[in-house]
Tab-separated table of C-alpha atoms in Angstrom:
chain	number	residue	atom	x	y	z
L	1	MET	CA	-36.395	-57.286	75.517
L	2	VAL	CA	-39.854	-58.148	76.833
L	3	LYS	CA	-41.582	-61.135	75.479
L	4	ASP	CA	-43.795	-60.453	72.485
L	5	GLN	CA	-47.773	-60.434	72.222
L	6	GLU	CA	-47.797	-64.085	70.186
L	7	TYR	CA	-45.829	-65.648	72.828
L	8	LEU	CA	-47.857	-64.299	75.818
L	9	GLU	CA	-50.819	-65.449	73.768
L	10	LYS	CA	-50.077	-68.886	73.216
L	11	LYS	CA	-49.251	-69.258	76.529
L	12	ALA	CA	-52.574	-67.863	77.876
L	13	SER	CA	-54.633	-69.835	75.294
L	14	TYR	CA	-52.700	-73.131	76.244
L	15	CYS	CA	-53.534	-72.712	79.961
L	16	ILE	CA	-57.303	-72.065	79.158
L	17	ASP	CA	-57.491	-74.800	76.855
L	18	ILE	CA	-56.096	-77.556	79.720
L	19	ALA	CA	-58.033	-76.104	82.216
L	20	LYS	CA	-61.352	-76.448	80.505
L	21	LYS	CA	-60.375	-80.055	79.665
L	22	LEU	CA	-59.944	-80.683	83.115
L	23	GLY	CA	-63.265	-79.400	84.447
L	24	ALA	CA	-63.198	-75.919	84.597
L	25	SER	CA	-66.512	-73.946	83.725
L	26	ASP	CA	-64.354	-70.699	83.351
L	27	VAL	CA	-61.056	-69.719	83.207
L	28	SER	CA	-58.951	-66.310	83.384
L	29	VAL	CA	-55.417	-66.059	82.746
L	30	ASN	CA	-52.814	-63.402	82.994
L	31	VAL	CA	-49.430	-63.818	81.502
L	32	ALA	CA	-46.944	-60.783	81.988
L	33	SER	CA	-43.171	-60.127	81.022
L	34	SER	CA	-40.964	-57.270	82.439
L	35	ILE	CA	-37.336	-56.063	82.528
L	36	SER	CA	-36.377	-53.577	85.081
L	37	GLU	CA	-32.844	-51.775	85.039
L	38	THR	CA	-31.746	-49.440	88.208
L	39	VAL	CA	-28.853	-47.714	89.197
L	40	ASN	CA	-28.305	-46.194	92.319
L	41	PHE	CA	-25.766	-43.300	93.455
L	42	ARG	CA	-24.883	-42.273	97.114
L	43	ASN	CA	-22.912	-39.339	97.784
L	44	LYS	CA	-21.683	-38.813	94.346
L	45	ARG	CA	-20.665	-42.417	93.831
L	46	LEU	CA	-21.967	-45.703	92.265
L	47	ASP	CA	-23.731	-47.687	94.919
L	48	GLU	CA	-25.459	-50.067	93.065
L	49	SER	CA	-26.216	-51.534	89.480
L	50	ASN	CA	-29.128	-54.499	88.998
L	51	ARG	CA	-31.464	-55.591	86.440
L	52	SER	CA	-34.281	-58.040	86.854
L	53	ASP	CA	-36.310	-60.071	84.113
L	54	ASN	CA	-39.757	-61.256	85.206
L	55	LEU	CA	-42.039	-63.840	83.515
L	56	GLY	CA	-44.947	-64.872	85.241
L	57	VAL	CA	-48.756	-66.273	84.902
L	58	ASP	CA	-51.720	-66.123	86.977
L	59	ILE	CA	-54.497	-68.517	86.470
L	60	THR	CA	-58.048	-68.385	88.097
L	61	THR	CA	-60.244	-71.447	87.516
L	62	TYR	CA	-64.102	-71.648	88.095
L	63	ILE	CA	-66.310	-74.909	88.569
L	64	GLY	CA	-69.668	-73.366	88.921
L	65	LYS	CA	-69.532	-70.839	91.676
L	66	LYS	CA	-66.032	-72.143	93.087
L	67	LYS	CA	-63.059	-70.311	92.604
L	68	SER	CA	-59.342	-70.662	93.139
L	69	SER	CA	-56.197	-69.073	91.789
L	70	ILE	CA	-52.334	-70.047	91.302
L	71	SER	CA	-49.375	-68.298	90.037
L	72	SER	CA	-46.142	-69.363	88.756
L	73	SER	CA	-42.828	-67.792	87.114
L	74	ASN	CA	-42.174	-71.080	85.526
L	75	LEU	CA	-43.686	-71.193	82.063
L	76	LEU	CA	-42.652	-74.366	80.670
L	77	ILE	CA	-45.361	-76.997	79.522
L	78	GLU	CA	-44.723	-79.557	82.245
L	79	ASN	CA	-44.788	-77.093	85.021
L	80	LEU	CA	-48.088	-75.192	83.403
L	81	ASN	CA	-49.884	-78.756	83.360
L	82	THR	CA	-49.180	-79.513	86.996
L	83	LEU	CA	-50.083	-75.877	88.027
L	84	ILE	CA	-53.157	-76.346	86.369
L	85	GLU	CA	-54.062	-79.804	87.846
L	86	LYS	CA	-53.417	-78.269	91.292
L	87	CYS	CA	-55.602	-75.185	90.678
L	88	ILE	CA	-58.439	-77.374	89.694
L	89	GLU	CA	-58.107	-79.720	92.499
L	90	THR	CA	-58.141	-76.814	94.699
L	91	THR	CA	-61.170	-75.156	93.320
L	92	LYS	CA	-63.066	-78.463	93.664
L	93	ASN	CA	-62.315	-78.169	97.008
L	94	THR	CA	-63.088	-74.384	97.892
L	95	PRO	CA	-66.778	-73.459	99.291
L	96	GLU	CA	-69.005	-72.113	96.773
L	97	ASP	CA	-69.577	-68.353	96.756
L	98	GLU	CA	-72.929	-67.003	94.753
L	99	PHE	CA	-71.236	-63.930	93.328
L	100	ASN	CA	-68.031	-65.729	91.665
L	101	SER	CA	-68.219	-65.283	88.204
L	102	LEU	CA	-66.133	-63.838	84.927
L	103	PRO	CA	-67.170	-60.309	84.065
L	104	ASP	CA	-70.345	-60.065	81.744
L	105	LYS	CA	-69.149	-60.845	78.289
L	106	ASP	CA	-70.827	-57.344	77.006
L	107	LEU	CA	-68.640	-55.303	79.107
L	108	LEU	CA	-65.608	-56.809	78.016
L	109	ALA	CA	-62.981	-54.257	75.882
L	110	LYS	CA	-63.667	-54.918	72.232
L	111	GLU	CA	-60.142	-53.014	71.313
L	112	VAL	CA	-56.945	-51.777	72.780
L	113	LYS	CA	-56.548	-47.999	72.272
L	114	GLU	CA	-53.334	-46.553	70.793
L	115	LEU	CA	-52.477	-44.561	74.137
L	116	ASN	CA	-48.411	-43.967	73.432
L	117	LEU	CA	-47.957	-45.857	76.576
L	118	TYR	CA	-44.564	-47.326	75.353
L	119	ASP	CA	-41.088	-46.009	74.394
L	120	ASP	CA	-38.911	-48.468	72.897
L	121	SER	CA	-35.716	-46.225	73.804
L	122	HIS	CA	-33.198	-47.748	76.155
L	123	ILE	CA	-30.646	-46.014	77.919
L	124	GLU	CA	-27.331	-47.599	78.456
L	125	ASN	CA	-26.020	-48.167	82.084
L	126	ASP	CA	-23.298	-45.748	81.256
L	127	ASP	CA	-25.580	-43.065	80.457
L	128	LYS	CA	-27.829	-43.719	83.608
L	129	ILE	CA	-24.480	-43.007	85.340
L	130	LYS	CA	-23.728	-40.095	83.753
L	131	TYR	CA	-27.279	-38.457	84.132
L	132	LEU	CA	-26.966	-39.526	88.176
L	133	SER	CA	-23.443	-37.893	88.144
L	134	ILE	CA	-24.784	-34.682	86.747
L	135	LEU	CA	-27.751	-34.844	89.216
L	136	GLU	CA	-25.882	-35.694	92.450
L	137	ALA	CA	-23.413	-32.638	91.272
L	138	SER	CA	-26.572	-30.245	91.008
L	139	ALA	CA	-27.944	-31.459	94.656
L	140	SER	CA	-24.835	-31.158	96.214
L	141	ASP	CA	-23.847	-27.778	94.982
L	142	ASN	CA	-24.867	-26.029	98.229
L	143	GLN	CA	-22.519	-26.623	101.460
L	144	LYS	CA	-25.469	-27.616	103.616
L	145	ILE	CA	-26.365	-30.567	101.709
L	146	ILE	CA	-24.451	-33.118	103.591
L	147	ASN	CA	-25.973	-36.277	102.027
L	148	THR	CA	-27.472	-37.287	98.654
L	149	GLU	CA	-29.000	-40.406	97.262
L	150	SER	CA	-30.562	-40.877	93.576
L	151	SER	CA	-31.728	-43.442	91.391
L	152	PHE	CA	-32.707	-43.989	87.989
L	153	SER	CA	-34.952	-47.000	86.841
L	154	GLU	CA	-36.103	-47.881	83.398
L	155	ASP	CA	-38.928	-50.489	83.247
L	156	LYS	CA	-40.375	-52.246	80.229
L	157	SER	CA	-43.523	-54.630	80.449
L	158	ASN	CA	-45.984	-56.372	78.283
L	159	PHE	CA	-48.944	-58.787	79.182
L	160	ILE	CA	-51.883	-60.621	77.898
L	161	LEU	CA	-54.842	-61.203	79.855
L	162	ALA	CA	-57.511	-63.800	78.282
L	163	ASN	CA	-60.421	-65.965	79.696
L	164	SER	CA	-62.491	-68.562	78.656
L	165	ASP	CA	-65.257	-66.445	77.047
L	166	GLY	CA	-63.007	-65.525	74.121
L	167	PHE	CA	-61.495	-62.056	75.649
L	168	CYS	CA	-57.720	-62.201	74.960
L	169	LYS	CA	-55.798	-58.711	74.906
L	170	GLY	CA	-53.008	-56.878	76.372
L	171	PHE	CA	-50.302	-53.874	75.916
L	172	LYS	CA	-47.006	-53.051	76.326
L	173	THR	CA	-45.987	-49.940	78.698
L	174	SER	CA	-42.848	-48.206	79.757
L	175	SER	CA	-41.670	-46.136	82.280
L	176	PHE	CA	-38.732	-44.014	83.366
L	177	VAL	CA	-38.170	-42.729	86.588
L	178	ALA	CA	-35.252	-40.504	88.324
L	179	SER	CA	-35.263	-39.664	92.158
L	180	SER	CA	-33.236	-37.451	94.258
L	181	VAL	CA	-33.229	-37.425	97.777
L	182	ALA	CA	-31.207	-34.723	99.700
L	183	VAL	CA	-30.099	-34.298	103.657
L	184	ALA	CA	-28.944	-30.595	104.632
L	185	LYS	CA	-27.752	-29.540	108.154
L	186	ASP	CA	-27.394	-26.173	109.878
L	187	ASP	CA	-26.667	-25.560	113.283
L	188	LYS	CA	-30.329	-26.058	114.401
L	189	SER	CA	-31.221	-29.148	112.609
L	190	MET	CA	-30.977	-31.887	109.894
L	191	GLU	CA	-33.861	-32.048	107.611
L	192	ARG	CA	-34.371	-34.440	104.603
L	193	ASP	CA	-36.739	-33.834	101.304
L	194	TYR	CA	-36.813	-35.238	97.845
L	195	GLU	CA	-37.810	-34.937	94.173
L	196	TYR	CA	-38.502	-37.335	91.434
L	197	THR	CA	-39.704	-37.488	87.760
L	198	LEU	CA	-41.765	-40.586	86.164
L	199	LYS	CA	-42.717	-40.389	82.780
L	200	CYS	CA	-43.733	-43.313	79.971
L	201	HIS	CA	-41.453	-41.793	77.525
L	202	LEU	CA	-37.498	-41.055	78.146
L	203	ASP	CA	-37.805	-37.772	76.510
L	204	ASP	CA	-40.245	-36.433	78.896
L	205	ILE	CA	-38.507	-36.756	81.939
L	206	LYS	CA	-37.170	-33.504	83.896
L	207	SER	CA	-33.325	-32.762	83.294
L	208	ALA	CA	-30.971	-34.158	85.939
L	209	GLU	CA	-29.803	-30.581	86.814
L	210	GLU	CA	-33.265	-29.413	87.448
L	211	LEU	CA	-34.080	-32.581	89.470
L	212	GLY	CA	-31.105	-32.139	91.836
L	213	LYS	CA	-31.538	-28.393	92.225
L	214	VAL	CA	-35.219	-29.036	93.303
L	215	ALA	CA	-34.576	-31.627	95.654
L	216	ALA	CA	-31.741	-29.608	97.516
L	217	GLU	CA	-33.723	-26.251	97.678
L	218	ASN	CA	-36.926	-28.326	98.929
L	219	THR	CA	-34.594	-29.701	101.731
L	220	ILE	CA	-32.543	-26.437	102.564
L	221	ARG	CA	-35.682	-24.381	102.826
L	222	LYS	CA	-36.798	-26.787	105.717
L	223	LEU	CA	-33.876	-26.183	107.939
L	224	SER	CA	-34.360	-24.448	111.236
L	225	PRO	CA	-38.014	-25.132	111.845
L	226	LYS	CA	-39.924	-23.629	114.803
L	227	LYS	CA	-42.694	-24.977	116.764
L	228	ILE	CA	-46.136	-23.350	116.817
L	229	GLY	CA	-49.042	-23.604	119.164
L	230	SER	CA	-52.555	-25.525	118.893
L	231	GLU	CA	-55.170	-23.549	117.000
L	232	LYS	CA	-57.664	-23.951	114.395
L	233	ILE	CA	-56.381	-22.603	110.960
L	234	PRO	CA	-56.622	-22.697	107.378
L	235	ILE	CA	-54.374	-25.545	105.944
L	236	ILE	CA	-52.846	-25.381	102.452
L	237	PHE	CA	-51.532	-28.790	100.894
L	238	ASP	CA	-48.800	-28.842	98.557
L	239	LYS	CA	-49.901	-30.998	95.292
L	240	ARG	CA	-47.826	-34.016	96.190
L	241	ILE	CA	-49.954	-34.179	99.587
L	242	ALA	CA	-53.496	-33.072	98.144
L	243	LYS	CA	-53.099	-36.224	95.679
L	244	VAL	CA	-53.023	-38.399	98.719
L	245	ILE	CA	-56.315	-36.901	99.974
L	246	LEU	CA	-57.736	-37.540	96.663
L	247	SER	CA	-56.267	-41.626	96.781
L	248	THR	CA	-58.333	-41.808	100.199
L	249	PHE	CA	-61.142	-40.639	98.630
L	250	ALA	CA	-60.806	-43.340	96.108
L	251	SER	CA	-60.490	-45.945	98.650
L	252	ALA	CA	-63.508	-44.941	100.655
L	253	ILE	CA	-65.565	-45.190	97.191
L	254	SER	CA	-64.317	-48.652	96.285
L	255	SER	CA	-66.815	-51.382	95.868
L	256	SER	CA	-65.136	-53.561	98.050
L	257	ALA	CA	-65.051	-51.303	100.829
L	258	ILE	CA	-68.717	-50.092	100.093
L	259	SER	CA	-69.913	-53.687	99.736
L	260	ARG	CA	-68.282	-54.668	103.228
L	261	GLY	CA	-69.897	-51.698	105.042
L	262	THR	CA	-66.374	-50.029	105.880
L	263	SER	CA	-66.522	-46.839	104.258
L	264	PHE	CA	-67.896	-43.599	105.517
L	265	LEU	CA	-69.406	-42.886	101.901
L	266	LYS	CA	-71.574	-45.646	102.028
L	267	ASP	CA	-74.980	-44.945	100.767
L	268	MET	CA	-73.977	-41.727	99.710
L	269	ILE	CA	-74.499	-41.860	95.769
L	270	GLY	CA	-76.552	-38.707	94.873
L	271	GLN	CA	-75.524	-36.930	97.822
L	272	LYS	CA	-73.626	-33.797	97.961
L	273	ILE	CA	-70.153	-34.813	99.801
L	274	PHE	CA	-67.827	-31.971	98.456
L	275	SER	CA	-68.492	-28.014	98.119
L	276	SER	CA	-70.216	-27.211	94.620
L	277	SER	CA	-66.977	-25.907	93.008
L	278	ILE	CA	-65.313	-29.761	93.170
L	279	ASN	CA	-65.520	-31.843	90.276
L	280	ILE	CA	-63.552	-35.277	90.171
L	281	PHE	CA	-62.650	-37.355	87.059
L	282	ASP	CA	-61.060	-40.801	86.461
L	283	LYS	CA	-60.169	-40.639	82.647
L	284	PRO	CA	-58.408	-43.784	81.412
L	285	ASP	CA	-57.535	-42.675	77.939
L	286	ILE	CA	-55.141	-39.806	78.498
L	287	ILE	CA	-52.177	-39.966	75.870
L	288	LYS	CA	-49.160	-41.150	77.600
L	289	GLY	CA	-50.896	-40.978	80.889
L	290	LEU	CA	-49.222	-42.972	83.948
L	291	GLY	CA	-52.493	-44.695	84.719
L	292	SER	CA	-53.991	-45.220	81.295
L	293	GLN	CA	-55.518	-48.375	80.166
L	294	SER	CA	-58.074	-49.754	77.690
L	295	PHE	CA	-59.291	-52.206	80.269
L	296	ASP	CA	-59.213	-52.978	83.869
L	297	SER	CA	-57.512	-55.914	85.481
L	298	GLU	CA	-60.543	-58.368	84.506
L	299	GLY	CA	-60.789	-57.084	81.017
L	300	VAL	CA	-63.711	-54.847	81.438
L	301	LYS	CA	-63.666	-51.545	79.328
L	302	THR	CA	-62.869	-48.582	81.001
L	303	GLU	CA	-64.317	-45.236	80.228
L	304	THR	CA	-64.055	-41.719	81.584
L	305	LEU	CA	-66.055	-41.270	84.850
L	306	LYS	CA	-67.103	-38.221	86.353
L	307	LEU	CA	-67.167	-39.539	89.791
L	308	VAL	CA	-68.125	-36.190	91.476
L	309	GLU	CA	-70.347	-33.471	89.824
L	310	GLN	CA	-70.491	-30.136	91.475
L	311	GLY	CA	-69.796	-31.767	94.803
L	312	ILE	CA	-72.300	-34.791	94.234
L	313	LEU	CA	-71.173	-38.158	94.480
L	314	LYS	CA	-72.198	-39.858	90.820
L	315	HIS	CA	-70.335	-43.353	90.936
L	316	TYR	CA	-68.469	-45.863	93.122
L	317	LEU	CA	-65.255	-47.831	91.821
L	318	ILE	CA	-66.821	-51.309	90.905
L	319	ASP	CA	-65.522	-54.510	89.841
L	320	THR	CA	-67.434	-57.714	89.176
L	321	TYR	CA	-67.499	-59.416	92.218
L	322	ASN	CA	-68.305	-56.502	94.502
L	323	GLY	CA	-70.575	-55.261	92.002
L	324	LYS	CA	-72.630	-58.398	92.016
L	325	LYS	CA	-72.702	-57.833	95.831
L	326	LEU	CA	-74.131	-54.367	95.284
L	327	ASN	CA	-76.265	-55.472	92.578
L	328	LEU	CA	-74.451	-53.173	90.266
L	329	LYS	CA	-72.522	-53.799	86.952
L	330	SER	CA	-68.858	-53.465	86.563
L	331	ASN	CA	-67.602	-49.800	85.418
L	332	GLY	CA	-64.279	-51.205	84.847
L	333	ARG	CA	-62.198	-50.635	87.919
L	334	SER	CA	-61.201	-53.746	89.214
L	335	GLY	CA	-57.523	-52.784	90.537
L	336	GLY	CA	-58.529	-49.208	91.202
L	337	THR	CA	-58.520	-45.686	89.398
L	338	SER	CA	-56.641	-44.673	86.245
L	339	ASN	CA	-55.705	-41.246	85.815
L	340	LEU	CA	-57.591	-39.697	88.794
L	341	TYR	CA	-57.789	-36.015	89.376
L	342	PHE	CA	-59.607	-33.036	90.572
L	343	ASP	CA	-61.041	-30.745	87.984
L	344	ASN	CA	-58.778	-27.624	88.149
L	345	GLY	CA	-59.698	-24.887	90.464
L	346	LYS	CA	-60.504	-21.200	89.535
L	347	THR	CA	-58.117	-19.596	92.046
L	348	ALA	CA	-54.386	-18.639	91.411
L	349	LEU	CA	-52.031	-20.037	93.985
L	350	LYS	CA	-50.750	-16.444	94.995
L	351	ASP	CA	-54.603	-15.612	95.702
L	352	LEU	CA	-54.986	-18.830	97.626
L	353	LEU	CA	-51.919	-17.898	99.827
L	354	ASN	CA	-53.119	-14.249	100.352
L	355	SER	CA	-56.934	-15.787	100.945
L	356	ASN	CA	-56.290	-15.677	104.839
L	357	SER	CA	-53.903	-13.604	106.884
L	358	LYS	CA	-52.234	-16.700	108.398
L	359	SER	CA	-52.207	-20.558	107.314
L	360	LEU	CA	-49.792	-23.417	107.241
L	361	TYR	CA	-48.506	-24.845	103.856
L	362	ILE	CA	-47.827	-28.458	104.456
L	363	THR	CA	-45.125	-30.158	102.372
L	364	GLU	CA	-45.069	-33.566	103.888
L	365	THR	CA	-47.223	-35.700	106.156
L	366	ILE	CA	-46.215	-38.545	108.602
L	367	GLY	CA	-48.101	-42.021	109.435
L	368	HIS	CA	-51.058	-43.449	108.082
L	369	GLY	CA	-53.834	-41.524	109.763
L	370	SER	CA	-56.688	-41.871	107.175
L	371	ASN	CA	-59.481	-44.061	108.328
L	372	ILE	CA	-62.015	-44.585	105.649
L	373	ILE	CA	-64.646	-46.306	108.111
L	374	THR	CA	-65.344	-43.397	109.926
L	375	GLY	CA	-63.693	-40.545	107.779
L	376	ASP	CA	-61.516	-39.498	110.716
L	377	TYR	CA	-58.083	-37.851	109.379
L	378	SER	CA	-54.920	-37.447	111.791
L	379	VAL	CA	-51.196	-37.130	110.669
L	380	GLY	CA	-48.004	-35.567	111.741
L	381	ALA	CA	-47.116	-32.835	109.601
L	382	THR	CA	-44.227	-30.261	108.438
L	383	GLY	CA	-44.639	-27.353	106.298
L	384	PHE	CA	-44.367	-23.401	106.526
L	385	LEU	CA	-46.157	-20.781	108.210
L	386	VAL	CA	-47.680	-18.270	106.036
L	387	GLU	CA	-48.857	-14.987	106.572
L	388	ASN	CA	-50.419	-12.366	104.229
L	389	GLY	CA	-49.343	-14.609	101.221
L	390	GLU	CA	-45.635	-14.814	102.498
L	391	PHE	CA	-43.743	-18.080	103.509
L	392	LYS	CA	-42.146	-16.876	107.138
L	393	TYR	CA	-40.697	-19.982	108.324
L	394	PRO	CA	-40.607	-23.706	108.373
L	395	ILE	CA	-42.528	-25.572	111.052
L	396	ASN	CA	-42.646	-29.084	112.319
L	397	GLU	CA	-44.106	-31.375	114.966
L	398	ILE	CA	-47.418	-30.790	114.250
L	399	THR	CA	-50.346	-32.811	113.950
L	400	ILE	CA	-53.272	-31.700	111.407
L	401	ALA	CA	-56.774	-33.735	112.207
L	402	GLY	CA	-60.153	-33.446	111.096
L	403	ASN	CA	-62.985	-35.511	109.490
L	404	PHE	CA	-63.333	-36.229	105.855
L	405	LYS	CA	-66.932	-35.566	105.860
L	406	ASP	CA	-66.131	-32.102	106.998
L	407	MET	CA	-62.800	-31.295	105.125
L	408	PHE	CA	-64.425	-32.428	101.581
L	409	GLN	CA	-66.685	-29.646	102.373
L	410	ASN	CA	-64.336	-26.875	102.925
L	411	ILE	CA	-62.111	-27.544	99.966
L	412	THR	CA	-60.900	-24.623	97.618
L	413	LEU	CA	-58.397	-25.603	94.651
L	414	ALA	CA	-55.994	-23.574	92.891
L	415	ASN	CA	-55.769	-23.615	89.149
L	416	ASP	CA	-52.224	-25.078	88.929
L	417	LEU	CA	-53.251	-28.512	87.974
L	418	GLU	CA	-50.528	-30.663	86.427
L	419	PHE	CA	-50.544	-34.523	85.306
L	420	GLU	CA	-47.276	-35.653	87.022
L	421	TYR	CA	-48.610	-38.880	88.332
L	422	SER	CA	-51.613	-41.103	87.858
L	423	THR	CA	-53.443	-39.331	90.803
L	424	ASN	CA	-53.165	-35.532	90.429
L	425	SER	CA	-54.608	-32.684	92.160
L	426	PRO	CA	-53.861	-28.798	92.181
L	427	THR	CA	-52.782	-27.310	95.370
L	428	MET	CA	-55.460	-27.453	97.905
L	429	MET	CA	-57.087	-25.371	100.650
L	430	ILE	CA	-59.186	-26.752	103.490
L	431	GLU	CA	-60.686	-24.576	106.044
L	432	GLY	CA	-61.370	-25.189	109.654
L	433	MET	CA	-58.714	-27.983	110.561
L	434	VAL	CA	-57.334	-28.615	113.962
L	435	VAL	CA	-53.551	-28.014	114.276
L	436	ALA	CA	-51.997	-29.693	117.555
L	437	GLY	CA	-48.566	-27.966	118.267
L	438	LYS	CA	-46.361	-27.372	121.239
């Protein structure tokens, strides 16, 4: 079992007390405990089974405007004493930074909301093996599937975040994730695709049969791809790709990027950066949400932010340090977003596919082609040619390119939003992108 709150609190309080006695003006401590169990299969056979137990502490000490951090997995008192002494000495020799400080006391969370993020259920290894055996059989059902890999992981964690201003809170989380990867082959090509399920609660994950079947179907339909020529054409992004575009937007509005001047969205608060139909939320209090939290990694209370309203940028994602640089208060986003999503669109997926006589439906992108400094976007991609709403054939070896400033203004969203991840998007169409093909 993971360590309980009382144990973690005692360790955190001890570290704070010792650091203060040794001369720290402020202290922040994170003590965390986690257990992870994983079983892997390959081609219907058990490939690997492992378990890891982790216990660690991260200590940050301040002396005025000087700051340093240290971490360890050894929580014995003797080691903690040595660790804190080293951290204090390092802090004394660190240059001052006028923006170093703990969060404002009035911004710290006063309570931990009950968000149902922890499931005490435990699935024994034999049951994990049984689940994966069924999954592998389902994924291998078609003769075109020549290779399969699958995995089942169960993770439990608990933590306490405490500081010298009296904040001391934490909460448990759990996750259950199963994945299936399939490789298919015909006389023209060999293709790979996947499917996975990730939930806080065991009962909410997809069935083994469904997971294997979808992974196989995703892979087989990519066989015998064709090449297309270069042109400007509407691009429809599958939900699992659309959410990556949303993640890039989040990176571009992080206070670290804004304060450094390394974002194309610098100085854009109050400006229309998306089409008027677009609303973007970051909602930390979704029950069983994969990104749900009561406070951020500094202890600042997290509340729902409407980041974009009718296309207009309303907020950056602000932590304490970079917020002080920007003369803005933290809005509880140290560590990034919580449950980030586009508000649902108004167009049915079928109508979106039918909205142009010809378009490309992208199911996979290759490479890291997002430049948040300039807004340029260029990635390799595979997917399907769509004509008059029908999927005609798979395509590969294309590059799609554009600039987020233009792309954001030309987004149309379907009404098929689902909360499968911590960042979620409906199916997305962007008009006017350039495709480079054969």
